[in-house]
Each structure stands twice: as C-alpha cells, then as structure tokens.
Amino acid sequence: MKIIEYIILTITVIIGFILKIFIKIWNLIFPLFKNINSIIHNAVNKDIESCVIEDKNGKKYSYATLGQRFVAHIIDYAILLVPMAISMIIIPLIFPALLALAYNVGFWSTRGTTPGKKFMNLKVVDENGEFLSVEKSIIRYVGYIISGIFLAFGYFWVYWDPNNQGWHDKFANSYVVVEND
C-alpha cells in the first residue's frame, strides 16, 4: 500500500513540476502575443474571396495562415500536455508519441479537425474538401515529425508556399482551411 501511495505522490510531484515549467514558459512567451485577440479575430473572419478549395457540396474554403495554424497547434498540445506527461512515466518516448499519433490521426480522419483547429475554425481536408483517410492522416503525422527535424523548416514552409502547405501537408496532399460559415 505504501508503494502505491509513493507512486501516486511521485506522479503528482512530476505533473506539478511540469505544470510549473509550462506556466513559466507561458509567462515568458505571453508578452509576445499581446495581440492574440486580433489574431484570433482575423483567423475566424477570413475573407471569403480568397477561397480556393470547394467541396462536393459547393462549400468554399480559404487556406489557413501560419499564424492561425500555430495558435491551433499550441491549443492542441496544451490539451495533450498532461496525458503526455503521465505517459512519459509509463513508457518514455514511445507512449507519448503514440498518444499524439492517435489524437491527431483520430481527429483528422473522423472529424477533419482537432479541438485546437476547431477553436480556430480550421479543418484538415484533401484536394476535394473531404476529411483525410486514416492512411493520409498517418502520412501527415509522420510528415509532422520530418517537418520538425530540420529546425522546424517544414512547418515554416507554410509561409512561402502558395497553397499554405507545410511539408507534412505536401506528403499527405492535405490542406488546412478556414471554415467559412
């Protein structure tokens, strides 16, 4: 019984430590995002005239910008922070990566959006405006890893690409678009 109490106490201390680090990082980064409300406002109210993808129902979408995608990504990994921290205790490196894989692939292939992207009114779609298949979602996630390996250059490629695609999008032939309601 003492061993279980010790394990629970250890897990609690580790989670508390991780949260303290996260808060310190947030306090360092937050001043850089003083205009976050205007970023979110601009993300949700994109100009419909810039739409470039149309689905089979005739609904039009415009490409998401690097800023919109970044905010959505931060929200998603804030959601994943605690489960990933706990899973690091169980099986370091492998289990957190599988958790992130399941989270992203599951949401992309069933809903076309993660909670962070939903908050920003973004969707991940193929060239026909449809949700990605499980296979394309896995390819896109592997592309995430490759995009990050080279000093995150693959993520920043969104800024230069005419279709606002990162390397991971190009690998899976996917697009991140703004849902224009």
Tab-separated table of N, CA, C and O in Angstrom, residues 111-165:
chain	number	residue	atom	x	y	z
A	111	ARG	N	-13.201	13.667	-37.898
A	111	ARG	CA	-13.878	14.958	-37.805
A	111	ARG	C	-13.261	16.025	-38.703
A	111	ARG	O	-13.815	17.098	-38.872
A	112	GLY	N	-12.073	15.743	-39.204
A	112	GLY	CA	-11.395	16.709	-40.065
A	112	GLY	C	-10.769	17.856	-39.298
A	112	GLY	O	-10.207	18.767	-39.899
A	113	THR	N	-10.833	17.815	-37.982
A	113	THR	CA	-10.309	18.908	-37.171
A	113	THR	C	-9.987	18.412	-35.767
A	113	THR	O	-10.633	17.496	-35.278
A	114	THR	N	-8.981	19.004	-35.164
A	114	THR	CA	-8.664	18.734	-33.765
A	114	THR	C	-9.342	19.811	-32.927
A	114	THR	O	-9.820	20.808	-33.470
A	115	PRO	N	-9.394	19.663	-31.604
A	115	PRO	CA	-10.019	20.723	-30.797
A	115	PRO	C	-9.382	22.102	-31.006
A	115	PRO	O	-10.092	23.110	-31.067
A	116	GLY	N	-8.059	22.152	-31.131
A	116	GLY	CA	-7.389	23.444	-31.370
A	116	GLY	C	-7.775	24.036	-32.705
A	116	GLY	O	-8.041	25.236	-32.826
A	117	LYS	N	-7.811	23.206	-33.717
A	117	LYS	CA	-8.215	23.688	-35.045
A	117	LYS	C	-9.691	24.082	-35.049
A	117	LYS	O	-10.084	25.045	-35.689
A	118	LYS	N	-10.532	23.336	-34.338
A	118	LYS	CA	-11.957	23.669	-34.248
A	118	LYS	C	-12.128	25.043	-33.613
A	118	LYS	O	-12.946	25.850	-34.066
A	119	PHE	N	-11.354	25.326	-32.550
A	119	PHE	CA	-11.414	26.624	-31.887
A	119	PHE	C	-11.063	27.753	-32.865
A	119	PHE	O	-11.636	28.829	-32.813
A	120	MET	N	-10.137	27.469	-33.758
A	120	MET	CA	-9.701	28.471	-34.740
A	120	MET	C	-10.500	28.403	-36.050
A	120	MET	O	-10.180	29.087	-37.004
A	121	ASN	N	-11.549	27.574	-36.092
A	121	ASN	CA	-12.375	27.372	-37.296
A	121	ASN	C	-11.564	26.819	-38.461
A	121	ASN	O	-11.771	27.228	-39.604
A	122	LEU	N	-10.662	25.904	-38.188
A	122	LEU	CA	-9.829	25.306	-39.228
A	122	LEU	C	-10.207	23.844	-39.424
A	122	LEU	O	-10.713	23.199	-38.508
A	123	LYS	N	-9.960	23.344	-40.619
A	123	LYS	CA	-10.173	21.937	-40.952
A	123	LYS	C	-8.997	21.434	-41.763
A	123	LYS	O	-8.385	22.188	-42.499
A	124	VAL	N	-8.716	20.134	-41.646
A	124	VAL	CA	-7.713	19.488	-42.478
A	124	VAL	C	-8.480	18.672	-43.514
A	124	VAL	O	-9.283	17.805	-43.156
A	125	VAL	N	-8.255	18.982	-44.782
A	125	VAL	CA	-9.004	18.330	-45.856
A	125	VAL	C	-8.061	17.890	-46.973
A	125	VAL	O	-6.909	18.330	-47.043
A	126	ASP	N	-8.584	17.037	-47.854
A	126	ASP	CA	-7.829	16.667	-49.046
A	126	ASP	C	-8.176	17.643	-50.167
A	126	ASP	O	-8.869	18.632	-49.940
A	127	GLU	N	-7.729	17.360	-51.386
A	127	GLU	CA	-7.940	18.290	-52.501
A	127	GLU	C	-9.410	18.438	-52.884
A	127	GLU	O	-9.783	19.389	-53.569
A	128	ASN	N	-10.282	17.519	-52.402
A	128	ASN	CA	-11.719	17.588	-52.694
A	128	ASN	C	-12.523	18.185	-51.542
A	128	ASN	O	-13.750	18.180	-51.586
A	129	GLY	N	-11.843	18.647	-50.509
A	129	GLY	CA	-12.533	19.224	-49.359
A	129	GLY	C	-13.077	18.183	-48.394
A	129	GLY	O	-13.862	18.505	-47.517
A	130	GLU	N	-12.655	16.931	-48.540
A	130	GLU	CA	-13.116	15.834	-47.682
A	130	GLU	C	-12.118	15.581	-46.555
A	130	GLU	O	-10.953	15.929	-46.658
A	131	PHE	N	-12.592	14.910	-45.481
A	131	PHE	CA	-11.699	14.509	-44.400
A	131	PHE	C	-10.611	13.605	-44.969
A	131	PHE	O	-10.822	12.907	-45.957
A	132	LEU	N	-9.467	13.584	-44.305
A	132	LEU	CA	-8.383	12.690	-44.712
A	132	LEU	C	-8.727	11.252	-44.328
A	132	LEU	O	-9.386	11.016	-43.315
A	133	SER	N	-8.246	10.316	-45.110
A	133	SER	CA	-8.368	8.903	-44.738
A	133	SER	C	-7.385	8.638	-43.594
A	133	SER	O	-6.499	9.457	-43.315
A	134	VAL	N	-7.520	7.477	-42.968
A	134	VAL	CA	-6.595	7.114	-41.893
A	134	VAL	C	-5.168	7.046	-42.439
A	134	VAL	O	-4.229	7.529	-41.801
A	135	GLU	N	-5.018	6.491	-43.646
A	135	GLU	CA	-3.683	6.358	-44.243
A	135	GLU	C	-3.055	7.734	-44.478
A	135	GLU	O	-1.890	7.954	-44.147
A	136	LYS	N	-3.826	8.654	-45.061
A	136	LYS	CA	-3.298	10.002	-45.306
A	136	LYS	C	-3.019	10.727	-43.991
A	136	LYS	O	-2.075	11.508	-43.901
A	137	SER	N	-3.837	10.467	-42.974
A	137	SER	CA	-3.616	11.082	-41.665
A	137	SER	C	-2.309	10.610	-41.052
A	137	SER	O	-1.564	11.399	-40.463
A	138	ILE	N	-2.023	9.320	-41.186
A	138	ILE	CA	-0.760	8.776	-40.664
A	138	ILE	C	0.418	9.369	-41.430
A	138	ILE	O	1.422	9.770	-40.832
A	139	ILE	N	0.295	9.454	-42.755
A	139	ILE	CA	1.362	10.062	-43.569
A	139	ILE	C	1.572	11.507	-43.135
A	139	ILE	O	2.709	11.959	-42.999
A	140	ARG	N	0.490	12.238	-42.882
A	140	ARG	CA	0.600	13.640	-42.459
A	140	ARG	C	1.302	13.731	-41.104
A	140	ARG	O	2.131	14.609	-40.877
A	141	TYR	N	0.981	12.812	-40.188
A	141	TYR	CA	1.619	12.849	-38.872
A	141	TYR	C	3.112	12.536	-38.968
A	141	TYR	O	3.922	13.187	-38.312
A	142	VAL	N	3.465	11.551	-39.780
A	142	VAL	CA	4.889	11.250	-39.995
A	142	VAL	C	5.568	12.480	-40.614
A	142	VAL	O	6.695	12.827	-40.264
A	143	GLY	N	4.849	13.164	-41.501
A	143	GLY	CA	5.355	14.407	-42.078
A	143	GLY	C	5.576	15.481	-41.026
A	143	GLY	O	6.489	16.301	-41.139
A	144	TYR	N	4.736	15.509	-39.968
A	144	TYR	CA	4.946	16.429	-38.845
A	144	TYR	C	6.343	16.228	-38.266
A	144	TYR	O	7.058	17.191	-37.995
A	145	ILE	N	6.685	14.972	-38.057
A	145	ILE	CA	7.988	14.657	-37.463
A	145	ILE	C	9.113	15.114	-38.392
A	145	ILE	O	10.064	15.762	-37.951
A	146	ILE	N	8.987	14.796	-39.673
A	146	ILE	CA	10.004	15.197	-40.643
A	146	ILE	C	10.089	16.719	-40.734
A	146	ILE	O	11.184	17.285	-40.794
A	147	SER	N	8.940	17.405	-40.710
A	147	SER	CA	8.919	18.865	-40.773
A	147	SER	C	9.662	19.486	-39.598
A	147	SER	O	10.277	20.544	-39.727
A	148	GLY	N	9.592	18.837	-38.443
A	148	GLY	CA	10.240	19.365	-37.251
A	148	GLY	C	11.718	19.043	-37.144
A	148	GLY	O	12.464	19.737	-36.451
A	149	ILE	N	12.159	17.990	-37.822
A	149	ILE	CA	13.558	17.552	-37.714
A	149	ILE	C	14.518	18.637	-38.201
A	149	ILE	O	15.558	18.872	-37.593
A	150	PHE	N	14.190	19.296	-39.277
A	150	PHE	CA	15.087	20.281	-39.884
A	150	PHE	C	14.798	21.690	-39.360
A	150	PHE	O	14.371	22.572	-40.104
A	151	LEU	N	14.995	21.867	-38.041
A	151	LEU	CA	14.796	23.154	-37.373
A	151	LEU	C	13.405	23.729	-37.633
A	151	LEU	O	13.227	24.930	-37.777
A	152	ALA	N	12.422	22.843	-37.729
A	152	ALA	CA	11.020	23.205	-37.961
A	152	ALA	C	10.808	23.918	-39.296
A	152	ALA	O	9.794	24.554	-39.510
A	153	PHE	N	11.760	23.781	-40.205
A	153	PHE	CA	11.661	24.435	-41.513
A	153	PHE	C	10.430	23.966	-42.278
A	153	PHE	O	9.796	24.737	-42.997
A	154	GLY	N	10.063	22.701	-42.117
A	154	GLY	CA	8.892	22.153	-42.800
A	154	GLY	C	7.596	22.792	-42.363
A	154	GLY	O	6.642	22.887	-43.134
A	155	TYR	N	7.539	23.245	-41.099
A	155	TYR	CA	6.347	23.965	-40.619
A	155	TYR	C	6.307	25.373	-41.199
A	155	TYR	O	5.257	25.853	-41.605
A	156	PHE	N	7.450	26.032	-41.197
A	156	PHE	CA	7.509	27.408	-41.692
A	156	PHE	C	7.344	27.491	-43.205
A	156	PHE	O	7.127	28.571	-43.740
A	157	TRP	N	7.428	26.354	-43.893
A	157	TRP	CA	7.224	26.320	-45.333
A	157	TRP	C	5.835	26.869	-45.696
A	157	TRP	O	5.622	27.390	-46.788
A	158	VAL	N	4.898	26.772	-44.759
A	158	VAL	CA	3.538	27.306	-44.957
A	158	VAL	C	3.598	28.772	-45.363
A	158	VAL	O	2.812	29.230	-46.193
A	159	TYR	N	4.542	29.500	-44.794
A	159	TYR	CA	4.670	30.936	-45.061
A	159	TYR	C	5.016	31.222	-46.524
A	159	TYR	O	4.530	32.189	-47.098
A	160	TRP	N	5.828	30.372	-47.136
A	160	TRP	CA	6.290	30.621	-48.504
A	160	TRP	C	5.462	29.917	-49.570
A	160	TRP	O	5.510	30.274	-50.738
A	161	ASP	N	4.738	28.889	-49.188
A	161	ASP	CA	4.009	28.078	-50.162
A	161	ASP	C	2.745	28.801	-50.644
A	161	ASP	O	2.011	29.372	-49.833
A	162	PRO	N	2.472	28.791	-51.936
A	162	PRO	CA	1.275	29.480	-52.453
A	162	PRO	C	-0.035	28.873	-51.940
A	162	PRO	O	-1.046	29.569	-51.861
A	163	ASN	N	-0.025	27.597	-51.580
A	163	ASN	CA	-1.224	26.940	-51.040
A	163	ASN	C	-1.199	26.833	-49.515
A	163	ASN	O	-2.010	26.113	-48.932
A	164	ASN	N	-0.241	27.532	-48.886
A	164	ASN	CA	-0.071	27.495	-47.430
A	164	ASN	C	0.077	26.064	-46.914
A	164	ASN	O	-0.449	25.717	-45.871
A	165	GLN	N	0.816	25.238	-47.630
A	165	GLN	CA	1.060	23.861	-47.218
A	165	GLN	C	2.446	23.734	-46.602
A	165	GLN	O	3.416	24.239	-47.155
